[in-house]
Short mmCIF file of N, CA and C in Angstrom, two decimals:
data_model
loop_
_atom_site.label_atom_id
_atom_site.label_comp_id
_atom_site.label_asym_id
_atom_site.label_seq_id
_atom_site.Cartn_x
_atom_site.Cartn_y
_atom_site.Cartn_z
N UNK A 1130 0.81 -1.21 0.00
CA UNK A 1130 0.00 0.00 0.00
C UNK A 1130 0.85 1.27 0.00
N UNK A 1131 1.99 1.30 0.70
CA UNK A 1131 2.79 2.54 0.66
C UNK A 1131 3.27 2.88 -0.75
N UNK A 1132 3.44 1.87 -1.61
CA UNK A 1132 3.86 2.13 -2.98
C UNK A 1132 2.83 2.92 -3.77
N UNK A 1133 1.56 2.72 -3.44
CA UNK A 1133 0.49 3.44 -4.14
C UNK A 1133 0.56 4.94 -3.84
N UNK A 1134 0.97 5.30 -2.64
CA UNK A 1134 1.06 6.71 -2.27
C UNK A 1134 2.14 7.43 -3.07
N UNK A 1135 3.15 6.68 -3.50
CA UNK A 1135 4.19 7.28 -4.35
C UNK A 1135 3.57 7.76 -5.67
N UNK A 1136 2.70 6.91 -6.25
CA UNK A 1136 2.04 7.29 -7.50
C UNK A 1136 1.14 8.50 -7.31
N UNK A 1137 0.44 8.55 -6.20
CA UNK A 1137 -0.43 9.70 -5.91
C UNK A 1137 0.41 10.96 -5.76
N UNK A 1138 1.52 10.86 -5.04
CA UNK A 1138 2.39 12.01 -4.82
C UNK A 1138 3.00 12.50 -6.14
N UNK A 1139 3.50 11.57 -6.95
CA UNK A 1139 4.09 11.96 -8.24
C UNK A 1139 3.02 12.58 -9.14
N UNK A 1140 1.84 11.99 -9.16
CA UNK A 1140 0.75 12.56 -9.95
C UNK A 1140 0.39 13.97 -9.51
N UNK A 1141 0.35 14.20 -8.20
CA UNK A 1141 0.03 15.53 -7.69
C UNK A 1141 1.13 16.53 -8.06
N UNK A 1142 2.38 16.11 -7.94
CA UNK A 1142 3.49 17.02 -8.28
C UNK A 1142 3.43 17.41 -9.75
N UNK A 1143 3.22 16.43 -10.62
CA UNK A 1143 3.15 16.73 -12.06
C UNK A 1143 1.97 17.65 -12.36
N UNK A 1144 0.82 17.35 -11.77
CA UNK A 1144 -0.38 18.17 -12.02
C UNK A 1144 -0.16 19.61 -11.58
N UNK A 1145 0.33 19.79 -10.36
CA UNK A 1145 0.49 21.15 -9.85
C UNK A 1145 1.66 21.88 -10.50
N UNK A 1146 2.65 21.15 -11.00
CA UNK A 1146 3.74 21.80 -11.74
C UNK A 1146 3.20 22.42 -13.02
N UNK A 1147 2.35 21.69 -13.75
CA UNK A 1147 1.77 22.24 -14.98
C UNK A 1147 0.84 23.40 -14.67
N UNK A 1148 0.09 23.29 -13.59
CA UNK A 1148 -0.80 24.41 -13.22
C UNK A 1148 0.01 25.65 -12.86
N UNK A 1149 1.09 25.44 -12.12
CA UNK A 1149 1.96 26.56 -11.76
C UNK A 1149 2.59 27.20 -12.99
N UNK A 1150 3.02 26.36 -13.94
CA UNK A 1150 3.58 26.90 -15.18
C UNK A 1150 2.53 27.70 -15.94
N UNK A 1151 1.31 27.23 -15.93
CA UNK A 1151 0.23 27.96 -16.59
C UNK A 1151 0.00 29.32 -15.98
N UNK A 1152 0.02 29.38 -14.65
CA UNK A 1152 -0.17 30.67 -13.96
C UNK A 1152 1.00 31.59 -14.27
N UNK A 1153 2.21 31.05 -14.26
CA UNK A 1153 3.40 31.88 -14.50
C UNK A 1153 3.43 32.41 -15.93
N UNK A 1154 2.97 31.63 -16.88
CA UNK A 1154 3.04 32.04 -18.29
C UNK A 1154 1.79 32.74 -18.79
N UNK A 1155 0.72 32.74 -18.02
CA UNK A 1155 -0.55 33.28 -18.52
C UNK A 1155 -0.48 34.77 -18.85
N UNK A 1156 0.35 35.50 -18.18
CA UNK A 1156 0.46 36.93 -18.46
C UNK A 1156 1.14 37.23 -19.78
N UNK A 1157 1.88 36.26 -20.31
CA UNK A 1157 2.62 36.47 -21.56
C UNK A 1157 1.86 36.00 -22.79
N UNK A 1158 0.70 35.40 -22.60
CA UNK A 1158 -0.05 34.84 -23.72
C UNK A 1158 -1.01 35.88 -24.27
N UNK A 1159 -0.96 36.09 -25.57
CA UNK A 1159 -1.89 37.00 -26.23
C UNK A 1159 -3.16 36.22 -26.57
N UNK A 1160 -4.30 36.55 -25.95
CA UNK A 1160 -5.51 35.77 -26.20
C UNK A 1160 -6.02 35.88 -27.64
N UNK A 1161 -5.55 36.85 -28.39
CA UNK A 1161 -5.99 37.02 -29.78
C UNK A 1161 -5.00 36.46 -30.79
N UNK A 1162 -3.98 35.77 -30.31
CA UNK A 1162 -2.98 35.22 -31.23
C UNK A 1162 -3.57 34.05 -32.02
N UNK A 1163 -2.89 33.69 -33.09
CA UNK A 1163 -3.33 32.56 -33.92
C UNK A 1163 -3.35 31.27 -33.12
N UNK A 1164 -2.33 31.08 -32.30
CA UNK A 1164 -2.23 29.85 -31.51
C UNK A 1164 -3.41 29.73 -30.54
N UNK A 1165 -3.76 30.83 -29.90
CA UNK A 1165 -4.87 30.77 -28.94
C UNK A 1165 -6.21 30.60 -29.65
N UNK A 1166 -6.36 31.18 -30.82
CA UNK A 1166 -7.59 30.96 -31.59
C UNK A 1166 -7.70 29.49 -31.99
N UNK A 1167 -6.55 28.88 -32.32
CA UNK A 1167 -6.54 27.46 -32.68
C UNK A 1167 -6.92 26.61 -31.47
N UNK A 1168 -6.34 26.91 -30.31
CA UNK A 1168 -6.66 26.17 -29.08
C UNK A 1168 -8.15 26.31 -28.75
N UNK A 1169 -8.69 27.51 -28.90
CA UNK A 1169 -10.11 27.74 -28.65
C UNK A 1169 -10.97 26.94 -29.61
N UNK A 1170 -10.59 26.91 -30.88
CA UNK A 1170 -11.35 26.14 -31.87
C UNK A 1170 -11.32 24.65 -31.54
N UNK A 1171 -10.19 24.14 -31.11
CA UNK A 1171 -10.08 22.72 -30.73
C UNK A 1171 -10.97 22.43 -29.53
N UNK A 1172 -10.97 23.32 -28.55
CA UNK A 1172 -11.80 23.12 -27.36
C UNK A 1172 -13.28 23.08 -27.73
N UNK A 1173 -13.72 23.99 -28.59
CA UNK A 1173 -15.12 23.99 -29.03
C UNK A 1173 -15.45 22.75 -29.84
N UNK A 1174 -14.52 22.30 -30.67
CA UNK A 1174 -14.75 21.09 -31.47
C UNK A 1174 -14.88 19.86 -30.57
N UNK A 1175 -14.05 19.76 -29.55
CA UNK A 1175 -14.15 18.65 -28.61
C UNK A 1175 -15.49 18.67 -27.88
N UNK A 1176 -15.91 19.85 -27.44
CA UNK A 1176 -17.19 19.97 -26.75
C UNK A 1176 -18.35 19.59 -27.67
N UNK A 1177 -18.31 20.06 -28.91
CA UNK A 1177 -19.37 19.72 -29.87
C UNK A 1177 -19.40 18.22 -30.13
N UNK A 1178 -18.24 17.60 -30.23
CA UNK A 1178 -18.18 16.15 -30.44
C UNK A 1178 -18.75 15.38 -29.27
N UNK A 1179 -18.45 15.81 -28.06
CA UNK A 1179 -18.98 15.14 -26.87
C UNK A 1179 -20.49 15.28 -26.78
N UNK A 1180 -21.00 16.47 -27.08
CA UNK A 1180 -22.44 16.69 -27.04
C UNK A 1180 -23.13 15.85 -28.12
N UNK A 1181 -22.56 15.82 -29.32
CA UNK A 1181 -23.14 15.02 -30.40
C UNK A 1181 -23.17 13.54 -30.02
N UNK A 1182 -22.13 13.07 -29.38
CA UNK A 1182 -22.09 11.67 -28.96
C UNK A 1182 -23.16 11.40 -27.90
N UNK A 1183 -23.35 12.33 -26.98
CA UNK A 1183 -24.39 12.16 -25.96
C UNK A 1183 -25.77 12.10 -26.58
N UNK A 1184 -25.99 12.82 -27.66
CA UNK A 1184 -27.30 12.83 -28.31
C UNK A 1184 -27.50 11.58 -29.17
N UNK A 1185 -26.52 11.26 -29.99
CA UNK A 1185 -26.68 10.19 -30.98
C UNK A 1185 -26.39 8.80 -30.41
N UNK A 1186 -25.38 8.67 -29.57
CA UNK A 1186 -24.99 7.35 -29.05
C UNK A 1186 -24.73 7.41 -27.55
N UNK A 1187 -25.77 7.68 -26.76
CA UNK A 1187 -25.57 7.79 -25.31
C UNK A 1187 -25.40 6.42 -24.66
N UNK A 1188 -24.97 6.45 -23.42
CA UNK A 1188 -24.86 5.23 -22.62
C UNK A 1188 -25.64 5.44 -21.33
N UNK A 1189 -25.96 4.35 -20.67
CA UNK A 1189 -26.65 4.44 -19.40
C UNK A 1189 -28.12 4.77 -19.56
N UNK A 1190 -28.65 5.51 -18.60
CA UNK A 1190 -30.08 5.83 -18.59
C UNK A 1190 -30.49 6.68 -19.79
N UNK A 1191 -29.61 7.53 -20.27
CA UNK A 1191 -29.95 8.37 -21.41
C UNK A 1191 -30.18 7.54 -22.68
N UNK A 1192 -29.56 6.38 -22.75
CA UNK A 1192 -29.73 5.51 -23.92
C UNK A 1192 -31.15 4.95 -24.01
N UNK A 1193 -31.87 4.96 -22.89
CA UNK A 1193 -33.24 4.45 -22.87
C UNK A 1193 -34.25 5.46 -23.40
N UNK A 1194 -33.84 6.71 -23.57
CA UNK A 1194 -34.75 7.72 -24.11
C UNK A 1194 -34.71 7.67 -25.63
N UNK A 1195 -35.84 7.96 -26.28
CA UNK A 1195 -35.86 7.90 -27.75
C UNK A 1195 -35.02 9.02 -28.37
N UNK A 1196 -34.52 8.75 -29.55
CA UNK A 1196 -33.67 9.71 -30.25
C UNK A 1196 -34.39 11.03 -30.51
N UNK A 1197 -35.68 10.96 -30.88
CA UNK A 1197 -36.42 12.19 -31.16
C UNK A 1197 -36.48 13.09 -29.94
N UNK A 1198 -36.57 12.50 -28.74
CA UNK A 1198 -36.64 13.29 -27.52
C UNK A 1198 -35.30 13.97 -27.23
N UNK A 1199 -34.22 13.27 -27.48
CA UNK A 1199 -32.90 13.87 -27.27
C UNK A 1199 -32.67 15.03 -28.24
N UNK A 1200 -33.10 14.86 -29.51
CA UNK A 1200 -32.97 15.95 -30.48
C UNK A 1200 -33.87 17.14 -30.10
N UNK A 1201 -35.09 16.85 -29.67
CA UNK A 1201 -36.00 17.94 -29.26
C UNK A 1201 -35.44 18.69 -28.06
N UNK A 1202 -34.91 17.97 -27.08
CA UNK A 1202 -34.35 18.61 -25.89
C UNK A 1202 -33.15 19.48 -26.27
N UNK A 1203 -32.31 18.99 -27.18
CA UNK A 1203 -31.16 19.77 -27.62
C UNK A 1203 -31.60 21.03 -28.35
N UNK A 1204 -32.58 20.89 -29.24
CA UNK A 1204 -33.08 22.05 -29.99
C UNK A 1204 -33.71 23.08 -29.06
N UNK A 1205 -34.51 22.61 -28.11
CA UNK A 1205 -35.13 23.52 -27.15
C UNK A 1205 -34.06 24.21 -26.31
N UNK A 1206 -33.06 23.46 -25.88
CA UNK A 1206 -31.98 24.04 -25.08
C UNK A 1206 -31.28 25.16 -25.83
N UNK A 1207 -30.97 24.93 -27.09
CA UNK A 1207 -30.29 25.95 -27.89
C UNK A 1207 -31.20 27.17 -28.08
N UNK A 1208 -32.48 26.93 -28.37
CA UNK A 1208 -33.41 28.04 -28.55
C UNK A 1208 -33.57 28.89 -27.30
N UNK A 1209 -33.76 28.26 -26.17
CA UNK A 1209 -33.92 29.00 -24.91
C UNK A 1209 -32.63 29.70 -24.54
N UNK A 1210 -31.51 29.05 -24.77
CA UNK A 1210 -30.21 29.67 -24.52
C UNK A 1210 -30.08 30.98 -25.29
N UNK A 1211 -30.46 30.97 -26.55
CA UNK A 1211 -30.36 32.18 -27.37
C UNK A 1211 -31.40 33.22 -26.99
N UNK A 1212 -32.62 32.78 -26.67
CA UNK A 1212 -33.69 33.72 -26.30
C UNK A 1212 -33.42 34.39 -24.95
N UNK A 1213 -32.76 33.70 -24.06
CA UNK A 1213 -32.50 34.23 -22.72
C UNK A 1213 -31.11 34.86 -22.62
N UNK A 1214 -30.71 35.53 -23.66
CA UNK A 1214 -29.43 36.25 -23.69
C UNK A 1214 -28.24 35.37 -23.31
N UNK A 1215 -28.18 34.21 -23.94
CA UNK A 1215 -27.08 33.25 -23.78
C UNK A 1215 -26.93 32.76 -22.35
N UNK A 1216 -28.04 32.43 -21.75
CA UNK A 1216 -28.05 31.88 -20.39
C UNK A 1216 -27.95 30.35 -20.46
N UNK A 1217 -26.80 29.83 -20.07
CA UNK A 1217 -26.59 28.38 -20.09
C UNK A 1217 -27.56 27.71 -19.12
N UNK A 1218 -27.77 28.32 -17.97
CA UNK A 1218 -28.67 27.75 -16.97
C UNK A 1218 -30.07 27.59 -17.53
N UNK A 1219 -30.58 28.62 -18.20
CA UNK A 1219 -31.92 28.54 -18.77
C UNK A 1219 -32.00 27.48 -19.86
N UNK A 1220 -30.99 27.39 -20.70
CA UNK A 1220 -30.99 26.40 -21.76
C UNK A 1220 -30.97 24.97 -21.23
N UNK A 1221 -30.10 24.72 -20.29
CA UNK A 1221 -30.01 23.37 -19.71
C UNK A 1221 -31.29 23.02 -18.97
N UNK A 1222 -31.83 23.98 -18.21
CA UNK A 1222 -33.07 23.73 -17.47
C UNK A 1222 -34.23 23.42 -18.42
N UNK A 1223 -34.29 24.12 -19.54
CA UNK A 1223 -35.38 23.88 -20.51
C UNK A 1223 -35.26 22.49 -21.12
N UNK A 1224 -34.08 22.11 -21.54
CA UNK A 1224 -33.89 20.78 -22.14
C UNK A 1224 -34.15 19.66 -21.15
N UNK A 1225 -33.63 19.81 -19.95
CA UNK A 1225 -33.86 18.79 -18.92
C UNK A 1225 -35.33 18.75 -18.52
N UNK A 1226 -35.94 19.93 -18.42
CA UNK A 1226 -37.36 19.99 -18.08
C UNK A 1226 -38.23 19.30 -19.12
N UNK A 1227 -37.91 19.49 -20.39
CA UNK A 1227 -38.65 18.81 -21.45
C UNK A 1227 -38.54 17.29 -21.30
N UNK A 1228 -37.36 16.81 -21.03
CA UNK A 1228 -37.18 15.36 -20.89
C UNK A 1228 -37.95 14.82 -19.68
N UNK A 1229 -37.96 15.58 -18.59
CA UNK A 1229 -38.70 15.15 -17.40
C UNK A 1229 -40.20 15.13 -17.67
N UNK A 1230 -40.71 16.19 -18.29
CA UNK A 1230 -42.15 16.27 -18.57
C UNK A 1230 -42.58 15.16 -19.52
N UNK A 1231 -41.83 14.95 -20.59
CA UNK A 1231 -42.19 13.90 -21.56
C UNK A 1231 -42.15 12.53 -20.89
N UNK A 1232 -41.16 12.29 -20.06
CA UNK A 1232 -41.08 11.00 -19.35
C UNK A 1232 -42.22 10.85 -18.35
N UNK A 1233 -42.56 11.93 -17.65
CA UNK A 1233 -43.64 11.87 -16.66
C UNK A 1233 -44.99 11.61 -17.33
N UNK A 1234 -45.17 12.14 -18.52
CA UNK A 1234 -46.42 11.92 -19.25
C UNK A 1234 -46.45 10.58 -19.97
N UNK A 1235 -45.35 9.86 -19.93
CA UNK A 1235 -45.29 8.54 -20.56
C UNK A 1235 -45.23 8.59 -22.07
N UNK A 1236 -44.77 9.71 -22.61
CA UNK A 1236 -44.72 9.86 -24.07
C UNK A 1236 -43.43 9.33 -24.67
N UNK A 1237 -42.53 8.84 -23.84
CA UNK A 1237 -41.25 8.36 -24.38
C UNK A 1237 -41.28 6.90 -24.74
#
């Protein structure tokens, strides 16, 4: 068991070293540079891919819901998000609320 703590300690050191380097270098990074725009685009692409996978090929309890309901919840979430001045909370609440109501009414 003491050997396992070595791995935890090394993992923590590596993690916090990178975080410290990020804090130290953050003042020198131009947020409008080409490199940062590329990093931002990659982050958005990863997020879009994860959301698409959750809608099209979910696992667990979400896989038991019909595809049409997942698409409707996503569309409603995006619509409410845009109507409520880009409120993520409102968008997520609307999509989740739709899924709860449809399930409660037995329409799924």
